[in-house]
Coordinates of C-alpha atoms in Angstrom, one line a residue:
M232 CA 122.0 115.3 137.2
G233 CA 123.9 115.8 133.8
F234 CA 123.3 111.9 133.5
F235 CA 119.5 111.9 133.8
S236 CA 119.4 114.8 131.5
N237 CA 121.0 113.0 128.8
I238 CA 118.8 110.2 129.2
I239 CA 115.6 112.2 128.8
N240 CA 117.1 114.0 125.9
N241 CA 118.0 110.9 124.1
I242 CA 114.4 109.6 124.9
R243 CA 112.8 113.0 123.4
T244 CA 115.1 112.6 120.2
F245 CA 114.2 108.9 119.8
I246 CA 110.2 110.0 119.7
N247 CA 110.7 113.0 117.5
S248 CA 112.6 111.0 114.9
T249 CA 109.7 108.9 114.3
S250 CA 108.7 110.9 111.5
G251 CA 109.0 108.9 108.5
G252 CA 106.3 110.5 106.9
R253 CA 108.7 113.5 106.1
W254 CA 110.6 111.1 103.3
K255 CA 109.1 111.1 100.1
P256 CA 109.5 108.5 97.6
R257 CA 112.6 109.4 95.3
Y258 CA 111.1 108.3 91.6
G259 CA 113.0 110.6 89.4
T260 CA 115.7 109.2 86.9
T261 CA 117.2 106.0 87.0
T262 CA 120.3 104.3 86.1
A263 CA 118.6 103.4 82.6
G264 CA 118.1 107.1 82.2
E265 CA 114.3 106.7 82.5
T266 CA 112.2 109.1 84.9
V267 CA 110.1 106.7 86.9
S268 CA 106.9 107.5 88.8
E269 CA 103.9 105.6 89.8
L270 CA 101.9 106.6 87.1
S271 CA 104.6 105.8 84.3
A272 CA 105.1 102.4 86.1
M273 CA 101.2 101.8 85.7
Q274 CA 101.6 102.3 82.0
L275 CA 103.7 98.8 81.9
T276 CA 101.7 96.0 81.5
A277 CA 103.6 93.8 84.3
V278 CA 103.1 96.6 87.1
Y279 CA 99.5 97.0 86.0
A280 CA 98.7 93.4 86.2
C281 CA 100.4 93.0 89.6
V282 CA 98.8 95.8 91.1
R283 CA 95.3 94.7 89.6
V284 CA 95.9 91.1 90.8
L285 CA 96.7 92.0 94.4
S286 CA 93.9 94.9 94.7
E287 CA 90.9 93.0 93.1
S288 CA 91.8 89.8 95.2
V289 CA 91.7 91.9 98.3
A290 CA 88.5 93.5 97.2
S291 CA 86.6 90.5 96.1
L292 CA 87.3 88.4 99.0
P293 CA 84.1 88.2 101.5
F294 CA 84.7 90.8 104.6
H295 CA 82.9 90.7 107.7
L296 CA 82.7 91.9 111.4
Y297 CA 82.2 89.2 114.1
R298 CA 81.5 89.0 117.5
Y299 CA 82.1 86.5 119.9
T300 CA 79.2 84.6 121.7
K301 CA 78.8 83.8 125.2
T302 CA 80.3 79.9 124.2
R303 CA 83.2 81.6 122.7
S304 CA 82.2 81.0 119.1
K305 CA 81.7 83.5 116.5
E306 CA 78.7 84.8 114.5
K307 CA 78.4 87.9 112.1
A308 CA 77.9 91.5 113.8
I309 CA 74.8 92.5 111.3
N310 CA 73.3 94.6 113.8
H311 CA 76.8 96.7 114.5
P312 CA 76.9 99.8 112.5
L313 CA 80.4 99.1 111.3
Y314 CA 79.2 95.9 109.7
R315 CA 77.4 97.6 106.7
I316 CA 80.3 100.0 106.1
L317 CA 83.0 97.6 105.9
H318 CA 80.8 94.8 104.0
S319 CA 78.5 96.8 101.7
E320 CA 78.8 100.6 101.4
P321 CA 81.9 102.5 103.1
N322 CA 80.4 106.1 102.0
D323 CA 77.8 107.4 99.7
E324 CA 79.8 107.1 96.7
M325 CA 81.6 103.6 96.8
T326 CA 80.9 100.0 97.4
S327 CA 83.2 98.0 99.6
F328 CA 84.6 96.3 96.7
I329 CA 85.7 99.6 94.8
W330 CA 86.8 101.2 98.2
R331 CA 88.9 98.4 99.3
E332 CA 90.4 98.2 95.5
T333 CA 91.2 101.9 95.7
M334 CA 92.9 101.6 98.9
M335 CA 95.1 98.6 98.1
T336 CA 96.2 100.3 94.7
H337 CA 97.2 103.3 96.5
I338 CA 99.3 100.8 99.1
L339 CA 100.8 99.3 96.2
L340 CA 101.7 102.6 94.5
W341 CA 102.5 104.9 97.2
G342 CA 102.9 102.4 100.3
N343 CA 100.3 104.0 102.4
S344 CA 96.4 104.1 102.0
Y345 CA 94.3 106.7 104.0
S346 CA 90.8 107.1 104.5
Q347 CA 88.9 109.8 106.8
I348 CA 86.8 108.7 109.4
I349 CA 83.3 110.2 109.7
R350 CA 81.6 109.8 113.1
N351 CA 78.3 111.2 114.7
G352 CA 77.8 112.9 117.9
K353 CA 78.0 109.3 119.6
G354 CA 81.3 108.6 118.1
E355 CA 79.6 106.0 115.7
I356 CA 81.3 105.7 112.2
L357 CA 79.1 107.0 109.3
S358 CA 81.4 106.7 106.5
L359 CA 85.2 106.1 105.3
N360 CA 86.1 108.7 102.6
P361 CA 89.6 107.7 100.7
L362 CA 92.3 110.6 100.5
M363 CA 95.0 110.5 97.9
A364 CA 98.3 109.1 99.4
N365 CA 100.6 111.2 97.4
R366 CA 99.2 114.4 99.1
M367 CA 99.4 113.3 102.6
T368 CA 102.1 113.7 105.1
V369 CA 102.6 111.8 108.5
D370 CA 104.3 113.5 111.3
R371 CA 104.1 114.4 114.9
D372 CA 102.8 117.5 116.5
E373 CA 105.8 119.7 118.2
K374 CA 104.2 120.2 121.3
T375 CA 102.0 117.0 122.1
G376 CA 104.2 114.6 120.1
K377 CA 101.0 112.8 118.6
I378 CA 100.8 111.7 115.4
I379 CA 98.9 114.1 113.0
Y380 CA 98.2 113.8 109.2
S381 CA 98.9 116.7 106.6
Y382 CA 96.7 116.9 103.5
A383 CA 97.3 119.0 100.8
A384 CA 93.8 120.0 99.6
T385 CA 93.0 121.2 96.3
K386 CA 90.0 122.8 94.4
Q387 CA 89.2 119.3 92.9
D388 CA 88.5 118.0 96.1
T389 CA 84.7 118.1 97.9
N390 CA 83.8 121.2 99.8
V391 CA 87.5 123.0 99.1
K392 CA 87.5 126.1 97.5
K393 CA 91.1 127.0 97.5
E394 CA 94.2 125.3 98.2
E395 CA 95.1 124.4 101.8
T396 CA 96.6 122.1 104.2
I397 CA 94.3 120.2 106.3
I398 CA 95.4 118.7 109.5
F399 CA 93.9 115.6 110.8
K400 CA 94.1 114.0 114.2
K401 CA 95.1 110.2 114.5
E402 CA 91.7 109.1 115.3
E403 CA 90.3 110.8 112.1
I404 CA 92.3 108.9 109.5
L405 CA 92.4 105.2 108.9
H406 CA 95.8 104.5 107.9
I407 CA 97.0 101.2 106.3
P408 CA 100.9 101.5 105.7
G409 CA 103.0 99.0 103.7
L410 CA 106.5 98.0 104.4
G411 CA 108.5 100.7 106.1
F412 CA 111.4 101.4 108.2
D413 CA 109.7 103.0 111.1
G414 CA 106.6 101.5 111.8
L415 CA 104.8 104.9 111.2
V416 CA 104.7 105.1 107.4
G417 CA 105.1 102.7 104.2
Y418 CA 107.6 103.4 101.3
S419 CA 106.5 102.9 97.8
P420 CA 107.7 99.7 96.1
I421 CA 107.8 101.8 92.7
A422 CA 110.3 103.9 94.4
M423 CA 112.3 101.2 96.1
A424 CA 112.4 99.2 93.0
K425 CA 112.5 102.3 90.3
N426 CA 116.0 101.1 88.7
A427 CA 114.2 97.7 87.8
I428 CA 110.9 99.3 86.6
G429 CA 113.3 102.0 84.7
I430 CA 114.9 99.2 82.7
A431 CA 111.6 97.7 81.7
Q432 CA 110.7 101.4 80.6
A433 CA 113.7 101.8 78.8
C434 CA 113.1 98.2 76.8
E435 CA 109.9 99.1 75.8
N436 CA 110.7 102.6 74.8
Y437 CA 113.8 101.1 72.7
G438 CA 111.0 98.9 71.2
S439 CA 108.6 101.5 70.4
K440 CA 111.4 103.5 68.6
F441 CA 112.5 100.4 66.7
F442 CA 109.1 99.8 65.1
N443 CA 108.6 103.6 64.6
N444 CA 111.6 103.6 62.2
G445 CA 109.9 100.8 60.4
A446 CA 112.0 97.9 62.2
Y447 CA 115.1 99.1 60.3
P448 CA 118.0 100.2 62.5
G449 CA 119.5 103.5 62.3
G450 CA 122.7 104.4 60.7
V451 CA 124.9 106.9 58.6
L452 CA 124.7 108.2 55.2
T453 CA 128.1 108.9 53.6
H454 CA 129.3 110.7 50.7
P455 CA 132.3 110.7 48.9
S456 CA 132.6 114.3 48.9
R457 CA 131.8 117.2 51.4
V458 CA 127.9 117.7 52.0
E459 CA 127.0 121.1 52.4
D460 CA 123.3 121.1 53.7
K461 CA 123.6 118.0 56.1
D462 CA 120.1 118.7 57.9
K463 CA 118.2 119.1 54.9
I464 CA 119.8 115.9 53.6
R465 CA 118.8 114.1 57.1
E466 CA 115.2 115.3 57.0
Q467 CA 114.8 114.0 53.4
W468 CA 115.8 110.8 54.5
E469 CA 113.8 110.5 57.6
S470 CA 110.5 111.7 55.6
L471 CA 111.0 109.3 53.2
F472 CA 111.9 106.3 55.1
R473 CA 111.2 106.5 58.6
G474 CA 108.3 105.0 60.4
P475 CA 105.6 102.4 59.9
K476 CA 104.2 104.1 57.0
N477 CA 107.6 103.8 55.2
A478 CA 108.8 100.4 55.9
N479 CA 110.1 98.3 52.9
R480 CA 110.5 101.3 50.7
I481 CA 113.2 101.4 48.1
A482 CA 116.1 103.9 48.5
I483 CA 118.0 105.2 45.7
L484 CA 121.2 106.8 46.3
E485 CA 122.9 109.2 44.0
H486 CA 126.3 110.7 43.5
G487 CA 128.2 107.8 45.3
M488 CA 126.2 108.1 48.7
K489 CA 126.0 105.1 50.8
F490 CA 123.8 104.2 54.1
E491 CA 125.8 102.1 56.7
P492 CA 123.5 100.8 59.6
I493 CA 125.5 101.1 62.8
S494 CA 123.1 100.0 65.3
I495 CA 122.8 96.4 66.8
N496 CA 119.6 94.6 66.0
P497 CA 117.5 93.8 68.7
S498 CA 118.6 90.0 68.9
E499 CA 121.9 91.0 69.3
A500 CA 121.1 93.2 72.1
Q501 CA 118.9 90.4 73.8
F502 CA 116.0 92.4 73.4
L503 CA 113.2 89.7 74.0
E504 CA 115.3 87.9 76.9
T505 CA 115.6 91.3 78.8
R506 CA 112.0 91.9 78.5
K507 CA 111.2 88.5 79.9
F508 CA 113.6 89.0 82.7
Q509 CA 112.0 92.2 83.9
L510 CA 108.6 90.7 83.8
N511 CA 109.7 88.3 86.5
E512 CA 111.6 91.1 88.0
I513 CA 108.6 93.1 88.7
A514 CA 106.7 90.1 89.6
R515 CA 109.3 89.5 92.3
I516 CA 108.8 93.1 93.5
F517 CA 105.0 92.4 94.3
R518 CA 105.6 88.7 95.1
I519 CA 103.2 87.6 92.4
P520 CA 103.6 84.0 90.6
P521 CA 104.4 84.7 87.1
H522 CA 101.6 82.6 85.5
M523 CA 99.1 85.2 87.3
I524 CA 100.3 88.0 84.9
G525 CA 100.4 86.1 81.7
D526 CA 103.7 84.5 81.9
L527 CA 103.1 80.5 81.5
E528 CA 106.6 79.6 80.1
K529 CA 107.6 77.9 83.5
S530 CA 104.0 76.8 84.7
S531 CA 102.2 73.5 84.2
F532 CA 99.1 71.7 85.3
N533 CA 101.4 70.4 88.0
N534 CA 102.7 73.2 89.6
M535 CA 100.3 76.1 88.9
E536 CA 97.7 74.9 91.7
E537 CA 100.5 74.9 94.4
Q538 CA 101.8 78.3 93.1
S539 CA 98.2 79.6 93.6
L540 CA 97.9 78.2 97.2
E541 CA 101.2 79.9 98.1
F542 CA 100.1 83.0 96.6
V543 CA 97.4 83.0 99.1
K544 CA 99.4 81.9 101.9
Y545 CA 102.5 84.0 101.4
T546 CA 101.4 86.8 99.2
L547 CA 97.6 87.8 100.2
E548 CA 97.6 86.8 103.8
P549 CA 100.2 89.1 105.0
W550 CA 98.3 92.0 103.2
L551 CA 95.1 90.9 104.8
I552 CA 96.6 91.0 108.4
R553 CA 97.6 94.5 107.9
W554 CA 94.1 95.3 106.8
E555 CA 92.4 93.4 109.7
Q556 CA 94.7 94.7 112.5
S557 CA 94.7 98.5 111.2
I558 CA 90.9 98.6 110.8
E559 CA 90.7 96.9 114.3
R560 CA 92.9 99.3 116.0
M561 CA 91.4 102.4 114.5
L562 CA 87.3 101.4 114.1
L563 CA 87.0 99.8 117.3
N564 CA 87.0 101.3 120.8
D565 CA 88.6 99.4 123.7
D566 CA 85.4 97.9 124.9
E567 CA 84.6 96.6 121.3
K568 CA 88.0 95.1 120.8
K569 CA 87.1 92.6 123.7
D570 CA 84.2 91.2 121.7
Y571 CA 84.4 92.1 118.0
F572 CA 86.9 91.6 115.2
V573 CA 86.9 91.8 111.5
K574 CA 88.0 88.8 109.3
F575 CA 88.6 88.3 105.4
N576 CA 87.3 84.8 104.2
L577 CA 89.9 82.8 102.5
E578 CA 88.0 79.5 102.2
G579 CA 87.0 80.3 98.5
L580 CA 90.8 80.8 97.6
L581 CA 91.6 77.7 99.6
R582 CA 89.3 75.1 98.3
G583 CA 90.9 72.4 96.2
D584 CA 89.0 70.6 93.1
Y585 CA 85.6 68.9 93.6
E586 CA 86.7 65.6 94.3
S587 CA 89.3 66.6 97.1
R588 CA 86.6 68.8 98.8
M589 CA 84.3 65.9 99.0
K590 CA 86.9 63.5 100.4
G591 CA 87.8 66.3 103.1
Y592 CA 84.1 66.7 103.8
S593 CA 83.5 63.0 104.3
I594 CA 86.5 62.8 106.8
G595 CA 84.7 65.6 108.7
I596 CA 81.5 64.0 108.8
Q597 CA 82.9 60.5 109.8
N598 CA 84.9 61.8 112.6
G599 CA 82.4 64.2 114.0
F600 CA 83.9 68.0 113.6
M601 CA 81.5 68.8 110.6
S602 CA 77.6 68.4 110.1
P603 CA 75.8 68.3 106.8
N604 CA 74.9 72.1 107.2
D605 CA 78.4 73.0 107.9
I606 CA 79.2 71.6 104.5
R607 CA 76.4 72.6 102.9
D608 CA 77.3 76.3 103.8
L609 CA 80.8 75.9 102.5
E610 CA 79.4 74.8 99.1
S611 CA 76.6 77.7 99.4
L612 CA 73.6 75.3 99.5
D613 CA 70.5 75.4 101.5
E614 CA 70.6 74.2 105.1
I615 CA 68.9 70.7 106.1
P616 CA 66.2 71.4 108.7
D617 CA 67.4 70.3 112.6
E618 CA 64.5 67.5 112.3
E619 CA 66.3 66.0 109.3
G620 CA 69.6 65.9 111.1
G621 CA 71.2 68.8 109.4
N622 CA 73.0 70.0 112.4
M623 CA 73.9 66.4 113.6
Y624 CA 77.5 65.6 114.5
M625 CA 78.0 61.8 114.0
V626 CA 81.1 59.5 114.4
N627 CA 81.7 56.0 113.3
G628 CA 80.3 53.4 115.7
N629 CA 83.3 50.9 115.0
M630 CA 85.5 53.3 116.7
L631 CA 86.5 52.9 120.6
P632 CA 88.6 54.4 123.3
L633 CA 92.0 53.3 123.1
K634 CA 91.9 52.0 126.5
K635 CA 89.3 49.6 125.6
A636 CA 91.1 48.4 122.9
G637 CA 91.3 44.5 122.7
A638 CA 88.4 44.4 125.8
W639 CA 86.1 42.0 124.1
Y640 CA 88.6 39.5 124.7
D641 CA 88.7 40.3 128.2
D642 CA 86.6 37.7 130.4
D643 CA 85.5 40.3 133.0
Y644 CA 84.3 42.6 130.3
K645 CA 82.1 39.7 128.5
Q646 CA 80.5 39.0 131.7
S647 CA 79.8 42.6 132.5
K648 CA 78.1 42.6 128.8
S649 CA 76.4 39.6 128.9
K650 CA 74.8 39.6 132.7
P651 CA 72.2 42.5 132.1
N652 CA 71.0 40.9 129.0
E653 CA 70.0 37.5 131.2
E654 CA 68.2 39.8 133.6
Q655 CA 66.0 41.3 130.7
D656 CA 62.4 40.1 130.4
G657 CA 60.5 38.9 127.3
D658 CA 58.9 42.4 126.5
S659 CA 62.2 44.1 125.4
D660 CA 63.5 41.0 123.3
D661 CA 62.9 43.2 120.2
S662 CA 64.8 46.4 121.2
D663 CA 67.8 47.0 119.3
D664 CA 70.0 46.7 122.2
T665 CA 68.7 43.0 122.8
K666 CA 69.2 42.2 119.5
S667 CA 72.7 43.6 119.4
D668 CA 73.3 41.6 122.4
N669 CA 72.0 38.5 121.0
I670 CA 73.8 38.8 117.9
N671 CA 77.2 39.2 120.3
K672 CA 76.2 36.1 122.1
S673 CA 75.5 34.0 118.9
Y674 CA 79.2 35.3 118.0
K675 CA 80.8 34.1 121.2
V676 CA 79.1 30.9 120.8
R677 CA 80.2 30.4 117.2
A678 CA 83.8 31.8 117.5
P679 CA 84.8 28.5 119.5
S680 CA 83.7 26.4 116.8
M681 CA 85.3 28.2 114.3
A682 CA 88.6 27.9 116.1
N683 CA 88.2 24.1 116.4
R684 CA 87.6 23.7 112.9
R685 CA 91.0 25.2 112.1

């Protein structure tokens, strides 16, 4: 009995231990002596650019709700209530672009994004209202073991008169987590890489102080005898020669006083090299190609297009899959999941130059897997009517099945083709098939004569 009790206790311990929402991002002081938070990190141009590139990319992609047809093809489910919410207007105050941009920014800074799901009496979704990720805690109910969301509401929130903690059920929150350790919550990239970001902040602060001193290094004022009022001399010196306004002023030293600089200059400290390295370091955190945040030092026209395609495949696509699966899991019921799905359209980002696209379309037309209207739809052009062949799929007439390769030189095959032509009456001599067979007959007659000439 004790053996089975231990197993049950271990299972319960495992379930209760899945409460990663209690772990808070440890921003704080870094090894470089700088205090890092999500707001201080966003003041770095590299972090701001990375967050902006990813959030705007996710927000600008076409986002639709689709449903499978009886033939298992797909079509946009424009009549479904969720289609308008995801594609156009998640709530009364935001467009779909702004909502997705805000949610993606929350994921990149805090590791998670949360939106409150508002439903009507039928269970249909009416709106998605974003919640601040830094005020949300994910935990489990002690009695039921189900996931709950605790939100610290303040007076700044709508319809909140006093500060309180609001408990949401799992069905009431659309939660999109980033990279995490327990599968429940994501961890903040800023907190995980705070030391790298702290070095970048330290470099920026050092450069600011350097130019605030008039681009002159600090130093020591020496005097051959004892100085009584040191603080007063320091204050007078700084008021005359510190700051951009006092740059290049001439100092006059009296009574044998000397100024001796003691600080190393930025070139000796490799100040610029450190700043460049931290730019790539921050881009590495978010997996952003350097040229997309303004660093073109190692980029060229030959590799820039390839880096952009790698950004779509290895950086953007994993984030889109997180979005799609989280939305399908929380916003579609079990019956709808069989027939409906959401999908970002990446065609616009994956398209090559005009010449490459035209070559690809030509291959699609000749091999019968694309119609003219399929191509015009990809190029945002008006469709051609059916009676003019807009939806016609065609193949090259010179192509034969592999098993019939060389069949023309088979006597049985030639006899089977020539026999029906002999039985045709004169009324059908002008048909296309008769003309084609007549051409074939003439070819059969001429071919031996050409061989004899050789």
